[in-house]
Coordinates of C-alpha atoms in Angstrom, one line a residue:
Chain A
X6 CA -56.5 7.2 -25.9
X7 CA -53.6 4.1 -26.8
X8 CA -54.4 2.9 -30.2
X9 CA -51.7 0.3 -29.8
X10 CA -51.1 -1.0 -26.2
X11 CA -48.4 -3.2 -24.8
X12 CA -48.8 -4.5 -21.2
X13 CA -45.8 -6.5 -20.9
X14 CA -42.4 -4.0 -20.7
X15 CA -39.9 -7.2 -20.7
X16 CA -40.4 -10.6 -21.3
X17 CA -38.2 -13.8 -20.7
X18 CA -38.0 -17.2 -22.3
X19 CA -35.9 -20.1 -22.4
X20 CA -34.2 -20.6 -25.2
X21 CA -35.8 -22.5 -28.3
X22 CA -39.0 -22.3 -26.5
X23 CA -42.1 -20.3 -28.0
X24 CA -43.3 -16.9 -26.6
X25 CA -46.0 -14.8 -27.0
X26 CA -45.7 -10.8 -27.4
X27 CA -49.5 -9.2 -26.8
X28 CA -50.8 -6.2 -28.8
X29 CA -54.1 -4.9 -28.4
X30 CA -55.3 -1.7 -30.5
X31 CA -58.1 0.7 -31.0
X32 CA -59.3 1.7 -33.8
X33 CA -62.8 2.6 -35.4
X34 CA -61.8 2.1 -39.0
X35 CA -62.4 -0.7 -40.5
X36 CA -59.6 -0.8 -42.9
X37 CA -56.1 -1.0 -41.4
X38 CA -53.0 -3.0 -41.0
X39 CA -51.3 -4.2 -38.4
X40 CA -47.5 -4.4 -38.3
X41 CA -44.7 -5.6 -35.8
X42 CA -40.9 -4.7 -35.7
X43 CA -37.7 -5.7 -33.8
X44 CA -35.0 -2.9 -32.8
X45 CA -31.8 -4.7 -31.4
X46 CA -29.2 -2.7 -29.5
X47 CA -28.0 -1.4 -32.7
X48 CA -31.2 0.7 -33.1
X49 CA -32.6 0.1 -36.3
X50 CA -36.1 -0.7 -36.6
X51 CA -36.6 -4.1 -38.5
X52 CA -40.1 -5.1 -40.3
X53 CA -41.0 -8.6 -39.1
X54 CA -44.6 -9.3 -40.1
X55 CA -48.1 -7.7 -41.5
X56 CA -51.6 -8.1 -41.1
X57 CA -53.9 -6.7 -42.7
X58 CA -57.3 -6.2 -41.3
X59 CA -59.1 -7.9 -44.2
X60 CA -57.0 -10.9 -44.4
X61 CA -58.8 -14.2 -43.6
X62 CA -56.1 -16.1 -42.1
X63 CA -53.0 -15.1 -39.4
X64 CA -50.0 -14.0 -41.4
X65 CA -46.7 -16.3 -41.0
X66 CA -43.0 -15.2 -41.9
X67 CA -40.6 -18.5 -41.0
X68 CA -40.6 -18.6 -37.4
X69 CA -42.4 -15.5 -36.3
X70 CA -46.9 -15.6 -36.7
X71 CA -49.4 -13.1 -35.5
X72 CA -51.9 -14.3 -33.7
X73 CA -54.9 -11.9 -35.0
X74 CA -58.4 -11.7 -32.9
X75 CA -60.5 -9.2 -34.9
X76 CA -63.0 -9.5 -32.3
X77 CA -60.6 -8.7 -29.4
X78 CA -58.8 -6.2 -31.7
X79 CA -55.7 -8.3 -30.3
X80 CA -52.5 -8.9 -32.9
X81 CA -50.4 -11.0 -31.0
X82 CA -46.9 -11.9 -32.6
X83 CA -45.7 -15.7 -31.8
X84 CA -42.0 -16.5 -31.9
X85 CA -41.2 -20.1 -32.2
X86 CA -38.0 -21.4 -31.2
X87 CA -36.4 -19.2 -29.8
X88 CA -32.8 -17.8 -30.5
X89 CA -30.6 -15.7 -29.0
X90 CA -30.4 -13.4 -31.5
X91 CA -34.4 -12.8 -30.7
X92 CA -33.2 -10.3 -27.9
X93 CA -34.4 -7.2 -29.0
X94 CA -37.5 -4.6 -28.1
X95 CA -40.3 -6.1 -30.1
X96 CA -42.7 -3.1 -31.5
X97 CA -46.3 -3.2 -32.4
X98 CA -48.1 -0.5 -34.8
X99 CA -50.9 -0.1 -36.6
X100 CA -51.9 2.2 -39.9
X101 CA -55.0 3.1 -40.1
X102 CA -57.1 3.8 -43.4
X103 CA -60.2 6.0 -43.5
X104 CA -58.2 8.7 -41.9
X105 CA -55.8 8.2 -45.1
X106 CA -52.8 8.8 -42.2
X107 CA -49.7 7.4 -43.8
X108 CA -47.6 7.0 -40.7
X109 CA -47.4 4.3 -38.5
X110 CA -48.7 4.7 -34.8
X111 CA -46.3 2.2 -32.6
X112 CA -46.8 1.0 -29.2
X113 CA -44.5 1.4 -26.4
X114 CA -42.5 -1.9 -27.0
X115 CA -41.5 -5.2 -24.9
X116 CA -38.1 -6.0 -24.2
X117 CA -37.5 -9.6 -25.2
X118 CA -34.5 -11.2 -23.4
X119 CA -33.8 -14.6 -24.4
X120 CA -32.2 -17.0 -21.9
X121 CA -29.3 -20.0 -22.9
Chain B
X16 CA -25.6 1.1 -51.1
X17 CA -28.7 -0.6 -49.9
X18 CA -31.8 1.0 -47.5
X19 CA -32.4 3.7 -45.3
X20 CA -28.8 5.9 -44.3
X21 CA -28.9 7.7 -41.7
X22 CA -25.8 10.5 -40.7
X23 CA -24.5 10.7 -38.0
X24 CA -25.0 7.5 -35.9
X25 CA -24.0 9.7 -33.0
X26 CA -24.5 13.7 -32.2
X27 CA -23.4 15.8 -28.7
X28 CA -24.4 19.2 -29.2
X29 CA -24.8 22.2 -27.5
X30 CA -27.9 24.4 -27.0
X31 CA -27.1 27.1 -28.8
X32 CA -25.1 24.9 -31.8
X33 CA -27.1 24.2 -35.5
X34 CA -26.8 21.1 -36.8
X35 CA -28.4 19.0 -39.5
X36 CA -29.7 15.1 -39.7
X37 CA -29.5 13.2 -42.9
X38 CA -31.4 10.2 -44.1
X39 CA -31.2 8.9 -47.4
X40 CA -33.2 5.9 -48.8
X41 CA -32.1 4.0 -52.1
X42 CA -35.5 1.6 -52.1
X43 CA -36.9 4.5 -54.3
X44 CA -40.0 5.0 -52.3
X45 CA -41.9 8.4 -52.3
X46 CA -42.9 8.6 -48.5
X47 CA -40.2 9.4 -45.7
X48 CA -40.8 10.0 -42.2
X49 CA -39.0 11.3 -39.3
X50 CA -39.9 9.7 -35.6
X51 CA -38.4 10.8 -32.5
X52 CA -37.5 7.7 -29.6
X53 CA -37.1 8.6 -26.1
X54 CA -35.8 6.2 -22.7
X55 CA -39.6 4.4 -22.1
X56 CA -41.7 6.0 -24.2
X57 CA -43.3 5.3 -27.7
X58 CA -41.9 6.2 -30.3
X59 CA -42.9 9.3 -31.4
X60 CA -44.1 10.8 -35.4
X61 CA -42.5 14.0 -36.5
X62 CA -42.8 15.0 -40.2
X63 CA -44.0 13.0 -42.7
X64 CA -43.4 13.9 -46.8
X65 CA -44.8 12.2 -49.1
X66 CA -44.1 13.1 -52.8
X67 CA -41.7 15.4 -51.6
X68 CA -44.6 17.1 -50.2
X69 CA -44.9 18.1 -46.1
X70 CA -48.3 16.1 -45.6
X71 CA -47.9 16.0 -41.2
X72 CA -46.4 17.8 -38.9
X73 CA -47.6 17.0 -35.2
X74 CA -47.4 19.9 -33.0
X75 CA -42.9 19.5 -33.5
X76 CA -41.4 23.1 -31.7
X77 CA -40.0 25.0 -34.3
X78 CA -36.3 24.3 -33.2
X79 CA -36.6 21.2 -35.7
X80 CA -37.2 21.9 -39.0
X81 CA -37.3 19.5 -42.2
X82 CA -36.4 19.6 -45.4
X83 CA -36.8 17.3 -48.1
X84 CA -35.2 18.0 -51.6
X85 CA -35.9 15.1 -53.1
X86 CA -37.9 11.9 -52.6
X87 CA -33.8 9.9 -52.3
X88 CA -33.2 12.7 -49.2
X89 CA -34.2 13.6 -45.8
X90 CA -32.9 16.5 -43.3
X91 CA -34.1 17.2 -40.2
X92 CA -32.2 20.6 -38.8
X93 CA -32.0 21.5 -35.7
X94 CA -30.9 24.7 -33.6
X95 CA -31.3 25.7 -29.8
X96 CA -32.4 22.6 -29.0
X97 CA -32.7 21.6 -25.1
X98 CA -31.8 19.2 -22.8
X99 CA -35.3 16.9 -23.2
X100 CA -34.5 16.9 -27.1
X101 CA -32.5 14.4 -26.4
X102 CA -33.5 10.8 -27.7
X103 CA -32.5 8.7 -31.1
X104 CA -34.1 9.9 -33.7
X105 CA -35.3 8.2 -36.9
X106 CA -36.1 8.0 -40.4
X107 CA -38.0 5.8 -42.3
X108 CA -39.4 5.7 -46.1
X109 CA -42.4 3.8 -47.5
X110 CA -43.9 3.2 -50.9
X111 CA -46.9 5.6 -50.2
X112 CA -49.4 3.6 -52.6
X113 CA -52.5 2.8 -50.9
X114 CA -52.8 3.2 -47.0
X115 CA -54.6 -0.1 -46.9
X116 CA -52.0 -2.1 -48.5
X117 CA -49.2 -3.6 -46.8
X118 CA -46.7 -0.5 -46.9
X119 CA -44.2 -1.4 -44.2
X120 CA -41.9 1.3 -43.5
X121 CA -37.9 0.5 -43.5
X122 CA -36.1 2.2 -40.8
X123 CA -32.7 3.8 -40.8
X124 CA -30.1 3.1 -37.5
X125 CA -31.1 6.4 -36.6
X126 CA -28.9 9.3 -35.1
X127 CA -28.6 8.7 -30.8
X128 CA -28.6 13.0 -30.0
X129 CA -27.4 14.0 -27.1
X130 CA -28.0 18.0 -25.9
X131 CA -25.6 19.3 -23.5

């Protein structure tokens, strides 16, 4: 089975408008953090944001937030005002802790293009 | 220098050539990863070390084998590799503290390998 699953393979959005990237996971451990990336062209991965399943309130970094539904087991990242620069594939992944797996588990990316 | 190195950006080789990947991380964590990315699909975990230490190894053919020296140095060697091998492969390090603290993983550029 996905733990991380990402329905939407590309993604458009004016620019300095808002968009919404959606991440859904599965897990059965209730200790584990949820992480997003960007890769531009240039191939390197770049941290954007954490959330950790215990935290009490969705994690911000400047213009990007992560919509967390523990519930839904939904992490969705939120980019507000959007730049060029933003096009990128955008990366969801997930470390789990009970299983004490160190690595990352990522999902299979949306491709963000950001229109002038 | 700064981050996670990677050497070379770019590799053609043939199937029956030997060649060696580098990564080097100057952040001075003690966990380092290698990840395989192929065209539209997840990315993909390798080897993980952590303390200089092989701790995962998922099912990876034989033809790539890694070595880690030290916790500053990554190598990923390869030899009669085949056409599907290729993809961009990457290294990443973490500060392997606790898995349920926020231990994002910094990326290398990665090394785009082409076999011919």
């Amino acid at each position: 089975a996905q733990k991380i699953t990402q329905t939407q393979p590309g993604m458009f959005v004016q620019e300095k408008e808002a968009v919404t990237l959606d991440c859904t996971y599965d897990t059965s451990d209730p200790s584990y953090g949820l992480f997003w990336y960007k890769q531009p062209s240039s191939g390197e991965m770049i941290f954007l944001i954490y959330q950790g399943s215990y935290d009490q309130q969705n994690a911000t970094e400047g213009r990007y937030s992560l919509n967390f539904q523990k519930a839904r087991k939904s992490a969705n990242l939120v980019i507000s005002a959007s730049q060029l620069g933003d096009s990128a594939m955008y990366f969801c992944a997930m470390r789990e802790g009970r299983t004490g797996r160190r690595a990352l588990t990522f999902g299979s990316g949306t491709r963000l293009q950001v229109q002038p | 220098e700064t981050g996670v190195t990677q050497t070379p950006r770019h590799l053609v080789m043939g199937m029956t050539n030997k060649k060696s990947l580098k990564c080097e991380q100057h952040l001075g964590h003690n966990a380092m990863y290698w990840y395989k990315q192929s065209a539209k699909k997840p990315l993909e975990l390798m080897f993980v070390y952590s303390l200089e230490e092989r701790v995962e190894n998922n099912s990876v053919p034989s033809r790539f084998s890694p070595e880690c020296p030290n916790s500053s140095h990554l190598f990923l060697h390869l030899h009669t590799l085949q056409p599907e091998d290729s993809a961009l492969y990457l290294c990443a390090s973490s500060q392997d503290l606790s898995v349920r603290g926020k231990t994002e993983a910094f990326f290398g550029q990665g090394t785009r390998l082409t076999v011919v």
